[in-house]
Coordinates of C-alpha atoms in Angstrom, one line a residue:
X16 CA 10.6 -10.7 -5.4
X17 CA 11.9 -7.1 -5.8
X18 CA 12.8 -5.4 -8.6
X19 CA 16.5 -6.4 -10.1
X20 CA 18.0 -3.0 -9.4
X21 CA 17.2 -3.5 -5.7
X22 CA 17.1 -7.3 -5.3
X23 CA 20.9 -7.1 -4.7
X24 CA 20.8 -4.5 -1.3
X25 CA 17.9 -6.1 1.0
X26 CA 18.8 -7.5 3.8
X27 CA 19.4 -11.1 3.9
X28 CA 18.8 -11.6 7.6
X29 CA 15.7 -12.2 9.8
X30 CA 15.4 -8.6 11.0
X31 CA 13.1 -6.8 13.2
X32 CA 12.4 -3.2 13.6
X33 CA 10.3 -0.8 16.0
X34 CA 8.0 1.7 13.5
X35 CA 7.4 5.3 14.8
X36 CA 4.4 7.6 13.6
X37 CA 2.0 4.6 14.2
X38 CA -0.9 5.2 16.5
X39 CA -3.1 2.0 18.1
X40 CA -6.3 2.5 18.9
X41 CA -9.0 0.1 21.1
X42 CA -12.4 -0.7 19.5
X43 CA -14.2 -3.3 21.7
X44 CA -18.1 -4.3 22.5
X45 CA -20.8 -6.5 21.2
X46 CA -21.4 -4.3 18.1
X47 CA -17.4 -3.9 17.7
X48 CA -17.5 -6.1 14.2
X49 CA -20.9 -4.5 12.7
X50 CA -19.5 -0.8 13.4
X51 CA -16.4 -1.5 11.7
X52 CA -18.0 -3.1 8.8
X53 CA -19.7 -0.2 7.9
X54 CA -16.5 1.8 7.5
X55 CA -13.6 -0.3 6.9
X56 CA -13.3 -1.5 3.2
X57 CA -12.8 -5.2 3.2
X58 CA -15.5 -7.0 5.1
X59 CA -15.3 -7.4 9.0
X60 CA -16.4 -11.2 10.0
X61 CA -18.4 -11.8 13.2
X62 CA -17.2 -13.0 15.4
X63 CA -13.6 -12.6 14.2
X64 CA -11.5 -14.9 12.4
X65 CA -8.0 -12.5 12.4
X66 CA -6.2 -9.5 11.6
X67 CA -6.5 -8.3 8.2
X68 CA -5.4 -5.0 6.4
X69 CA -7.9 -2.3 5.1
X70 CA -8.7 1.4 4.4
X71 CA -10.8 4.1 5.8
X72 CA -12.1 6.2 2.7
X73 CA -13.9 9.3 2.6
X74 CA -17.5 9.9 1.0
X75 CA -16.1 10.9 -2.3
X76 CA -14.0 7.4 -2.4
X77 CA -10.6 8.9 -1.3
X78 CA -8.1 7.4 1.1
X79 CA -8.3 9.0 4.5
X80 CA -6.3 6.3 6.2
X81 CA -4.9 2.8 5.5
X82 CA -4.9 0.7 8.7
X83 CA -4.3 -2.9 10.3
X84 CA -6.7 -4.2 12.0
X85 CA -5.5 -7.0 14.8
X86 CA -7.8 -9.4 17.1
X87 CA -7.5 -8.9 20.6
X88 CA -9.0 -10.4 24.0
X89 CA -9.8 -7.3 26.2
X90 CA -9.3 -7.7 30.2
X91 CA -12.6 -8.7 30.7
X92 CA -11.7 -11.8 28.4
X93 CA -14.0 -11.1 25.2
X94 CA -13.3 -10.5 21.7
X95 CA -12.0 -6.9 20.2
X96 CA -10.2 -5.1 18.1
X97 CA -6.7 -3.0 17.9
X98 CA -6.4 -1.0 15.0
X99 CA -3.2 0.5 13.8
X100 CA -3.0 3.4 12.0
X101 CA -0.3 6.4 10.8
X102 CA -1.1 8.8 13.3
X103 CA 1.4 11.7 11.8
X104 CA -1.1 15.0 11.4
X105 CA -2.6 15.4 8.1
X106 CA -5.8 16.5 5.7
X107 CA -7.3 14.2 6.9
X108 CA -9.8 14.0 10.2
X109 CA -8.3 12.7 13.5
X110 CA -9.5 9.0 13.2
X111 CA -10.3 8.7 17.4
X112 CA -13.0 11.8 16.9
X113 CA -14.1 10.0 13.6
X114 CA -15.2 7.2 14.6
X115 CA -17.0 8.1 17.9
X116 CA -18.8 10.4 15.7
X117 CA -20.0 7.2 14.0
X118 CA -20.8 5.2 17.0
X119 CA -24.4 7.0 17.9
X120 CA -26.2 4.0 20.0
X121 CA -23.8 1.2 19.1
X122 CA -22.3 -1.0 21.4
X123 CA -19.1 0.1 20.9
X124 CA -16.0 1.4 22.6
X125 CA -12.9 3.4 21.5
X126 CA -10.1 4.4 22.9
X127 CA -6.8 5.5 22.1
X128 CA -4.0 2.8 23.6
X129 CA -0.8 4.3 21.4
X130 CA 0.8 4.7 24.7
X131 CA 0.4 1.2 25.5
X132 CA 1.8 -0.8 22.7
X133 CA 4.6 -0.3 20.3
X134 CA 4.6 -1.2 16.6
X135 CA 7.4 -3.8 15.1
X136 CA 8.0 -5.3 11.8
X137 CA 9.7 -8.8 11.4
X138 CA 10.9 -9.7 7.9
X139 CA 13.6 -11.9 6.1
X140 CA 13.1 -15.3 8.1
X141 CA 12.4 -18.6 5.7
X142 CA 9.8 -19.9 8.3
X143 CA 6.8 -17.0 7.9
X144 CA 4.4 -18.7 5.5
X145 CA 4.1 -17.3 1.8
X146 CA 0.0 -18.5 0.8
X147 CA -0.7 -19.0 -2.4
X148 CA -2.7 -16.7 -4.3
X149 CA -4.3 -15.8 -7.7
X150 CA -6.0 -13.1 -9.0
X151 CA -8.9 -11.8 -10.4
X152 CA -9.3 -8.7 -13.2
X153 CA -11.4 -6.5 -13.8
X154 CA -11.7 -4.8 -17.1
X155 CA -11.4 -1.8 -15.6
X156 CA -7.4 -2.4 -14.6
X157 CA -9.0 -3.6 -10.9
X158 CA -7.0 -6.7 -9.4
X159 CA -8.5 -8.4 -6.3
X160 CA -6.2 -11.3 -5.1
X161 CA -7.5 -14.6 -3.6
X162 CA -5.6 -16.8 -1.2
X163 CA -5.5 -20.6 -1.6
X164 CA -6.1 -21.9 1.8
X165 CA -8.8 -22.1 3.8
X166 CA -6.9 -20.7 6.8
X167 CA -7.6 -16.7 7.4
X168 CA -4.4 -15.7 5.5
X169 CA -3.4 -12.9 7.6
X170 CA -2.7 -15.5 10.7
X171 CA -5.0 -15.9 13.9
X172 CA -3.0 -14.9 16.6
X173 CA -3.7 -12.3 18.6
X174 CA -1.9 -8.6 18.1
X175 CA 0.1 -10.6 15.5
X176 CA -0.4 -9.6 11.3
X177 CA 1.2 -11.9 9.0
X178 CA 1.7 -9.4 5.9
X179 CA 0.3 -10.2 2.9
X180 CA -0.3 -7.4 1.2
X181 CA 3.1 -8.8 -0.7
X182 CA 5.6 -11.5 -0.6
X183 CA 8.2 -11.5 1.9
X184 CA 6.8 -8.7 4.2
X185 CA 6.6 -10.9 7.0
X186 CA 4.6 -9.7 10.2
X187 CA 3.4 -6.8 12.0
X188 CA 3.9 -7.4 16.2
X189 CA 2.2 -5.2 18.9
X190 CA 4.0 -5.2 21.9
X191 CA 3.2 -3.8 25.4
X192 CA 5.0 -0.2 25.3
X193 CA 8.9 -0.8 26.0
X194 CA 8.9 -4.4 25.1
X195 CA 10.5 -6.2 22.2
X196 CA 9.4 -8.8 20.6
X197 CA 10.4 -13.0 20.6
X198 CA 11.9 -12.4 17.2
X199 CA 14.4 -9.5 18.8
X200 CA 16.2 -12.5 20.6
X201 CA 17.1 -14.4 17.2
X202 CA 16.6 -11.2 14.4
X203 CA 18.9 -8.4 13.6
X204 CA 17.8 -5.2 15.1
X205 CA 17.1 -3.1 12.2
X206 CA 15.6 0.2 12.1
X207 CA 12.8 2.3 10.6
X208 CA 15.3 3.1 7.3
X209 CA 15.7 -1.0 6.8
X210 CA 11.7 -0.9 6.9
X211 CA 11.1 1.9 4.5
X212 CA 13.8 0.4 1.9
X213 CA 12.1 -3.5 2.5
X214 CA 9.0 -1.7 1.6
X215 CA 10.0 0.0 -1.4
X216 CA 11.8 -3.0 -2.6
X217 CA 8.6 -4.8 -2.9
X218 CA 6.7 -2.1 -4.2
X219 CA 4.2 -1.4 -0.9
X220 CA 3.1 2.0 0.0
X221 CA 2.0 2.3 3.3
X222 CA 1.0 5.5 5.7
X223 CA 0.3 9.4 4.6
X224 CA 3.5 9.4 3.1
X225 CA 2.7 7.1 0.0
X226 CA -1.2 7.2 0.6
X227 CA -1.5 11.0 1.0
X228 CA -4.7 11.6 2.6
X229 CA -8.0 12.8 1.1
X230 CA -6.2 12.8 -1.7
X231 CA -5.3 9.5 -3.0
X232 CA -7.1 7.0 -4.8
X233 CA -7.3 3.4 -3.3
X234 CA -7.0 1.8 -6.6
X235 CA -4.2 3.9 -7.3
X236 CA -2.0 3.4 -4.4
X237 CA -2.2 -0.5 -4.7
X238 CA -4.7 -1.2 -1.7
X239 CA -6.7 -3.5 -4.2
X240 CA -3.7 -5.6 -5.0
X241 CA -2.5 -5.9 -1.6
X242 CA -5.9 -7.1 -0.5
X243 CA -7.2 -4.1 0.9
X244 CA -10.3 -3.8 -0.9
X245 CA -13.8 -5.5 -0.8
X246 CA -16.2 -4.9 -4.1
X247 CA -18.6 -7.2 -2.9
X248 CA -20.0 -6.4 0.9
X249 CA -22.3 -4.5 1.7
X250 CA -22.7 -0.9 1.9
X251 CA -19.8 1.4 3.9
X252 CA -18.1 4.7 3.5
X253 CA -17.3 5.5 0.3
X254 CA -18.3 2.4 -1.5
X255 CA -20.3 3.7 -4.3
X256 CA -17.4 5.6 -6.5
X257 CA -15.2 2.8 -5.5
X258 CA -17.5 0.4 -6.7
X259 CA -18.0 2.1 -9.5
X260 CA -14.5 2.5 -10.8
X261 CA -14.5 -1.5 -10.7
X262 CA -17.2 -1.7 -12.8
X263 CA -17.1 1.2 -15.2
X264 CA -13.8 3.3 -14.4
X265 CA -10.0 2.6 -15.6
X266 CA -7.1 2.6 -13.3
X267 CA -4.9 5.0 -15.1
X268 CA -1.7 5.4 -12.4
X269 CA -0.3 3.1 -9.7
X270 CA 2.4 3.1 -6.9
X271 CA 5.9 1.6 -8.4
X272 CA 9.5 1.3 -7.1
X273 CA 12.1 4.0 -9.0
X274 CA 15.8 4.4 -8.8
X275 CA 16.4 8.0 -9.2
X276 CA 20.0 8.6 -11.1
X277 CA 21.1 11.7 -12.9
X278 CA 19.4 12.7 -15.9
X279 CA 20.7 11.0 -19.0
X280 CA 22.9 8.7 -17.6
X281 CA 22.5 5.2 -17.2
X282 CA 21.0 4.0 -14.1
X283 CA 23.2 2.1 -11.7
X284 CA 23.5 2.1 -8.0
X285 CA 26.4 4.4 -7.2
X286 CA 26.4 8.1 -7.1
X287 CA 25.5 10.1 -3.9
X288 CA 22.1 10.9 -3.8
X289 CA 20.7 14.7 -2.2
X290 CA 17.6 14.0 0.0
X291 CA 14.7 14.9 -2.2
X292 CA 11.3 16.7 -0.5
X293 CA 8.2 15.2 -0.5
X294 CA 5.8 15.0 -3.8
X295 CA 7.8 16.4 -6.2
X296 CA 6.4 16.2 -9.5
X297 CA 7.4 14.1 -12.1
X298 CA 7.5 15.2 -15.4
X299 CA 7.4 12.7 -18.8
X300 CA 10.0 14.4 -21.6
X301 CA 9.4 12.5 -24.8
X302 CA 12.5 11.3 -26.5
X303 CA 13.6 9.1 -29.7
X304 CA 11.4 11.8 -32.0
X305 CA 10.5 10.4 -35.2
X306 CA 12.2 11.9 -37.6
X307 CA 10.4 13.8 -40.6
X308 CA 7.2 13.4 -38.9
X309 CA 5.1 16.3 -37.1
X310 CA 6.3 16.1 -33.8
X311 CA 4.5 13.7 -31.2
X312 CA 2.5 15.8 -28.5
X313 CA 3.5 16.2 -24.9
X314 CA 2.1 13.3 -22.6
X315 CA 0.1 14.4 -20.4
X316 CA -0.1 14.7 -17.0
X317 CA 2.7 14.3 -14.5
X318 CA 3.6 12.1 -11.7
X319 CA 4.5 12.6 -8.3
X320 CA 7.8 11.0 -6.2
X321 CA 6.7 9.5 -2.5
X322 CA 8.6 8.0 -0.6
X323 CA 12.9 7.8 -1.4
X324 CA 15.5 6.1 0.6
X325 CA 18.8 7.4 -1.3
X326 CA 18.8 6.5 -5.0
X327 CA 15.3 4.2 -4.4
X328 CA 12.0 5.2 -4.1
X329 CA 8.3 4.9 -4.7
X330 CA 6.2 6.9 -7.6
X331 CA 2.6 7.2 -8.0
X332 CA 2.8 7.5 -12.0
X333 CA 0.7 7.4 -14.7
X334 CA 0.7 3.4 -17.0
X335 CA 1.0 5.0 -19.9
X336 CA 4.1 7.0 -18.7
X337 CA 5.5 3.8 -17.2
X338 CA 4.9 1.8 -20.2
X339 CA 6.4 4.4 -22.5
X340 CA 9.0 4.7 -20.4
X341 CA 10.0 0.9 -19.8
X342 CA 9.9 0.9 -24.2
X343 CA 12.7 3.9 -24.2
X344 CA 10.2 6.0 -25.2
X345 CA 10.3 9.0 -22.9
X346 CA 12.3 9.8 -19.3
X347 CA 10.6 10.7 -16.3
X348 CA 12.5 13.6 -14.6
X349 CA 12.7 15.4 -11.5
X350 CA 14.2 18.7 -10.8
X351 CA 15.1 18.9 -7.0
X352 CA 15.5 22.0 -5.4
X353 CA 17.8 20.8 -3.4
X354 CA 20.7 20.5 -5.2
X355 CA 18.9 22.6 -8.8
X356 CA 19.5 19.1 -10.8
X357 CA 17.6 17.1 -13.2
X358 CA 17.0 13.3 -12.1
X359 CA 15.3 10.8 -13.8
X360 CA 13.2 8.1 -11.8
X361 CA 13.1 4.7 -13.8
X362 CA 10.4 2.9 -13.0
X363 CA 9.9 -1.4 -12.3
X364 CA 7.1 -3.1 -12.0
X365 CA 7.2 -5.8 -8.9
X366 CA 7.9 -8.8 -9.8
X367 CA 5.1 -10.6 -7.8
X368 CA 2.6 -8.4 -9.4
X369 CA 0.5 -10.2 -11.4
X370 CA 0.8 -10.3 -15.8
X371 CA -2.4 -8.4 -17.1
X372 CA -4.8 -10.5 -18.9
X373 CA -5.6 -10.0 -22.7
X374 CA -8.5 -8.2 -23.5
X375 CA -9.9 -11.4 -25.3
X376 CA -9.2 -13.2 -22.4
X377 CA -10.9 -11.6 -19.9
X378 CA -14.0 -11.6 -22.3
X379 CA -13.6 -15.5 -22.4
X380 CA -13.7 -15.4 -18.1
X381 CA -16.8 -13.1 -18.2
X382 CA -18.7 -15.3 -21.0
X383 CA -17.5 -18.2 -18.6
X384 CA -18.6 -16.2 -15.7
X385 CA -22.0 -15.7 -16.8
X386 CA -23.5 -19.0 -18.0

C-alpha cells in the first residue's frame, strides 16, 4: 500500500512499538457522550459503540488537536471515555483546561491519567482486519470514506483502536503504565523511528508535528480521508467553515509522502541524508520552459516539509504543485540550513488513496442524488 520508493524498506514483521509525547486523558459520566459530541468532529454515539479517531478544531475551523478516542469501563463499572492526544506544548490551548472550560453543568468528568497508561502501536501482522471501504466526493476535492460492514470499523474492545485511518496501520493499545502489550510476546520490539517511517510510508500525518496546531486545515492534513471528519451531525466547534469548505470551498493542498534527494539528480534511495528542521519551506522552480514563448509565470505559493525520517518524509503541498511536478513539469526544492544544499522532495500519492472522480461524473451522482 505505500508508495514504490518506500514499499521496499517497511518492515515485514509484526512489530509493536511504545509512542512517547502522547498524553491520555479520562472523560467519564452520564453526559460523557453529549459533551464530546459537541466538540469532537465526527459524531459521538450514545451509549458507545467503540473507539474512533477525530479532531478538536478551533472556532475559525483550524486543527487544535487530532485525537483517539477509546471506550473504557471506569472502576465503578460504567461506560467512559480515554482520549489520546499529542501532549508536546504548542499554539494551541492545553486540552485538560479546555475542556473543563466547556463542561459548565454537565455531567461530566475529566481527568488527566497520562501517568497511568502507555501508548503502543502494533502493525505488520496478516490477522488485523482490513474493512472494506468506498468513498464519497465532494466537488469541492472533500473525500469522506464509508466502511462496508455493519461492525463499528474501529473495533469494540476496550482501550484497543483498530487503525483505519489507512490500510495496514494496525492498532493503537493502552496499556497500564510499565506494561507491554499481548502482541510484545509474538511482535518485534520496534521503536518510535519504525512508527514514524510506517506512518510516512502510508502517507498518515498524525500529532503537532504534521497537524501543526491552530494552524492547519483539517481538509488539508488528510483527517477527511482517514475518517476523521463528520459533515453531517449536528452543530460542534468549528463546524461552520468546515462545513462550508465541503460545500462551497476547494481543497487546494494535502499531506503526501516525499523522498528528499539532492537537487537535480535522480531520486533513489542511497545517499546520506543531513537531518532537516522542522517546516522548511518548499519552493516549486519551474522547468522544461517552452521555448520561444514568453516565459511561464512563477507558481505560486510554497509548501512546507513535516515530518522526515532520513531520505523520506511527509509534505503538506499544494495539488497543483504535485500534479505539475508528478508531469516533469517543475522541482520542488529545499534549501537546508543544515548542510547550505539544495534538495528536492518528489512527491507520491498513496496508493490506497482513492482515483478522483470526473467532473461529469460527479454531476451524474448528484443528478442521481437528488431525484
Amino acid at each position: 500500500m505505500a508508495p514504490g520508493f518506500l514499499a521496499n524498506i517497511l518492515r515485514k514483521t509484526p512489530t509493536v512499538a511504545q509512542l512517547a509525547s502522547r498524553g491520555v486523558l479520562s472523560v467519564s459520566g452520564s453526559q460523557a457522550p453529549e459533551f464530546l459530541n459537541g466538540l469532537l468532529s465526527t459524531s459521538v454515539p450514545s451509549p458507545p459503540k467503540g473507539p474512533f479517531y477525530s479532531a478538536f478544531l478551533h472556532a475559525q475551523g483550524r486543527v487544535m488537536y487530532d485525537v483517539f478516542l477509546y471506550t473504557t469501563t471506569t472502576p465503578a463499572g460504567k461506560p467512559g471515555y480515554l482520549l489520546e492526544y499529542d501532549s508536546r506544548s504548542s499554539e494551541a490551548p492545553s486540552l485538560l483546561p479546555m475542556l473543563k472550560r466547556h463542561i459548565l453543568r454537565s455531567k461530566v468528568k475529566i481527568r488527566d491519567v497520562s501517568e497511568e497508561f502507555d501508548v503502543w502501536a502494533a502493525w505488520g501482522s496478516e490477522s488485523l482486519p482490513e474493512i472494506p471501504k468506498s468513498w464519497s466526493w465532494s466537488r469541492s476535492g472533500v473525500v469522506e470514506p464509508s466502511w462496508e460492514s455493519t461492525e463499528w470499523p474501529w473495533g469494540a474492545q476496550d482501550e484497543t483502536l483498530m487503525d483505519q485511518r489507512a490500510p495496514g496501520m494496525g492498532q493503537r493499545l493502552l496499556t497500564r503504565k510499565g506494561d507491554k502489550p499481548a502482541e510484545a510476546l509474538s511482535y518485534d520490539i520496534g521503536s518510535p523511528s519504525d512508527y514514524l517511517l510506517h506512518r510516512i510510508a502510508l502517507g498518515v500525518p498524525e500529532g503537532s508535528t504534521d497537524i501543526v496546531p491552530m494552524h492547519a486545515f483539517p481538509m488539508e492534513s488528510n483527517i477527511d480521508i482517514m475518517g476523521g471528519l463528520d459533515f453531517r451531525k449536528g452543530c460542534y466547534v468549528g463546524q461552520e467553515l468546515t462545513v462550508r469548505t465541503y460545500h462551497t470551498g476547494m481543497v487546494r493542498k494535502r499531506i503526501l509522502p516525499v523522498l528528499l534527494h539532492r537537487s537535480g539528480e535522480t531520486p533513489q534511495i542511497a545517499d546520506p541524508v543531513p537531518e532537516f528542521p522542522l517546516h522548511l519551506d518548499i519552493r516549486p522552480i519551474r522547468i522544461n520552459q517552452p521555448s520561444g514563448d514568453k516565459p511561464l509565470p512563477r507558481p505560486r505559493g510554497t509548501g512546507k516539509l513535516l515530518s522526515t525520517h532520513g531520505q523520506y518524509g511527509l509534505a503538506l503541498l499544494r495539488l497543483e504543485h504535485v500534479e505539475s511536478a508528478l508531469n516533469n513539469e517543475l522541482t520542488l526544492e529545499i534549501e537546508n540550513p543544515g548542510d547550505g544544499k539544495i534538495w528536492q522532495a518528489s512527491p507520491r500519492w498513496p496508493s490506497w488513496w482513492p482515483e478522483p472522480i470526473a467532473e461529469e461524473e460527479y454531476n451524474r451522482l448528484a443528478e442521481a442524488a437528488s431525484v
